[in-house]
Short mmCIF file of C-alpha atoms in Angstrom, two decimals:
data_model
loop_
_atom_site.label_atom_id
_atom_site.label_comp_id
_atom_site.label_asym_id
_atom_site.label_seq_id
_atom_site.Cartn_x
_atom_site.Cartn_y
_atom_site.Cartn_z
CA MET A 1 13.10 126.95 -49.42
CA GLY A 2 14.68 123.86 -47.93
CA LYS A 3 12.11 121.51 -49.49
CA LYS A 4 13.04 122.55 -53.00
CA LEU A 5 16.59 121.35 -52.55
CA GLU A 6 15.70 117.98 -50.99
CA GLY A 7 14.93 114.77 -52.87
CA ASN A 8 13.46 115.50 -56.28
CA GLY A 9 12.70 119.12 -55.44
CA ILE A 10 15.29 120.52 -57.83
CA TRP A 11 13.59 118.95 -60.84
CA GLU A 12 10.05 119.45 -59.58
CA SER A 13 10.51 123.19 -59.23
CA SER A 14 11.94 123.69 -62.71
CA ARG A 15 9.29 122.39 -65.12
CA MET A 16 9.96 124.12 -68.38
CA ILE A 17 9.77 122.82 -71.93
CA LEU A 18 11.59 124.41 -74.81
CA PRO A 19 9.53 124.93 -78.00
CA GLU A 20 11.95 122.68 -79.91
CA HIS A 21 11.41 119.85 -77.42
CA ARG A 22 7.64 120.31 -77.57
CA ASP A 23 7.67 120.15 -81.39
CA ALA A 24 9.88 117.07 -81.34
CA TYR A 25 7.55 115.38 -78.85
CA LEU A 26 4.48 116.17 -80.99
CA ARG A 27 6.22 114.83 -84.12
CA LEU A 28 7.09 111.65 -82.25
CA MET A 29 3.49 111.15 -81.11
CA LYS A 30 2.27 111.67 -84.68
CA GLU A 31 4.82 109.20 -86.08
CA GLN A 32 3.70 106.56 -83.59
CA GLY A 33 0.23 106.74 -85.15
CA ARG A 34 1.66 105.84 -88.58
CA ARG A 35 0.49 102.53 -90.05
CA ASP A 36 1.71 100.28 -92.84
CA LYS A 37 0.06 99.93 -96.21
CA PRO A 38 -2.12 96.81 -96.44
CA THR A 39 -1.04 94.24 -99.00
CA LEU A 40 -3.63 93.41 -101.63
CA ASP A 41 -3.79 90.03 -103.29
CA ASP A 42 -4.09 89.58 -107.07
CA GLN A 43 -7.88 89.25 -107.00
CA GLU A 44 -8.35 92.53 -105.12
CA MET A 45 -5.99 94.33 -107.52
CA TRP A 46 -7.90 92.86 -110.47
CA GLN A 47 -11.21 94.11 -109.04
CA ILE A 48 -9.78 97.60 -108.55
CA GLU A 49 -8.44 97.65 -112.11
CA GLN A 50 -11.78 96.45 -113.51
CA ALA A 51 -13.66 99.17 -111.63
CA LEU A 52 -11.24 101.78 -113.02
CA ILE A 53 -11.71 100.47 -116.57
CA ILE A 54 -15.51 100.49 -116.24
CA SER A 55 -15.44 104.05 -114.92
CA TYR A 56 -13.20 105.10 -117.82
CA ASN A 57 -15.10 103.31 -120.60
CA LYS A 58 -18.68 103.93 -119.46
CA ARG A 59 -18.08 107.36 -117.86
CA LYS A 60 -19.44 106.19 -114.49
CA SER A 61 -18.62 107.83 -111.21
CA ILE A 62 -16.27 105.88 -108.95
CA THR A 63 -15.31 106.08 -105.28
CA LEU A 64 -11.67 105.33 -104.50
CA ARG A 65 -10.15 104.74 -101.10
CA VAL A 66 -6.54 105.87 -101.22
CA PHE A 67 -3.96 104.81 -98.64
CA ASN A 68 -2.51 107.41 -96.29
CA PRO A 69 -0.18 106.41 -93.42
CA PHE A 70 -2.39 108.19 -90.89
CA ASP A 71 -5.93 108.16 -92.31
CA ASP A 72 -7.28 106.80 -95.62
CA GLU A 73 -8.84 109.26 -98.05
CA GLU A 74 -12.06 108.69 -100.01
CA LEU A 75 -12.17 110.36 -103.40
CA CYS A 76 -15.18 110.41 -105.71
CA GLY A 77 -15.08 111.30 -109.38
CA LEU A 78 -14.71 110.09 -112.93
CA VAL A 79 -11.64 108.34 -114.36
CA THR A 80 -10.64 110.40 -117.40
CA VAL A 81 -7.10 109.11 -118.10
CA ILE A 82 -5.39 105.79 -117.41
CA ASN A 83 -1.62 106.08 -117.79
CA THR A 84 -0.28 102.51 -117.92
CA SER A 85 3.40 103.46 -118.27
CA ARG A 86 3.39 105.52 -115.05
CA ARG A 87 0.73 103.26 -113.44
CA GLU A 88 -1.58 106.08 -112.40
CA VAL A 89 -5.07 107.36 -113.15
CA LYS A 90 -6.49 110.85 -113.44
CA LEU A 91 -9.60 111.27 -111.30
CA SER A 92 -11.69 114.31 -112.28
CA ARG A 93 -14.06 115.79 -109.72
CA GLY A 94 -15.05 118.79 -111.82
CA GLU A 95 -13.85 120.89 -114.72
CA GLU A 96 -10.73 122.21 -112.98
CA ASP A 97 -10.51 119.78 -110.05
CA PHE A 98 -8.56 116.56 -110.67
CA SER A 99 -5.96 114.31 -109.05
CA TRP A 100 -3.34 111.93 -110.36
CA ILE A 101 -3.45 108.79 -108.23
CA LYS A 102 -0.92 105.96 -108.33
CA LEU A 103 -2.42 102.48 -108.68
CA GLU A 104 -0.27 101.24 -105.79
CA GLU A 105 -1.97 103.73 -103.43
CA ILE A 106 -5.54 102.60 -104.23
CA ILE A 107 -6.79 100.06 -101.69
CA GLU A 108 -10.48 99.97 -102.68
CA ALA A 109 -12.62 101.01 -105.65
CA ASN A 110 -16.44 101.04 -105.85
CA ILE A 111 -18.65 102.08 -108.74
#
């Protein structure tokens, strides 16, 4: 019993983590994995826009890589609507499956 009260024994014998502290620690670790959005130059943006237009006009399938702070997403489908005022496109992956994607979030487009 004497060893527990000497040196660092008080803290060593009381290892307990509250659920709130555990959740806060896990959130902190996740936030440290966050990354910044890459900046695209004008030529890369032009190529993305051209690929979107070709997919829309010729009804060709397109693969988009969309930025996510933790892991980029790859979406495949057909561009069915280009909304220039809101700067987003509607990517249809089936009859009932579609997504509205902002142009600023697209970092790569391949036909």
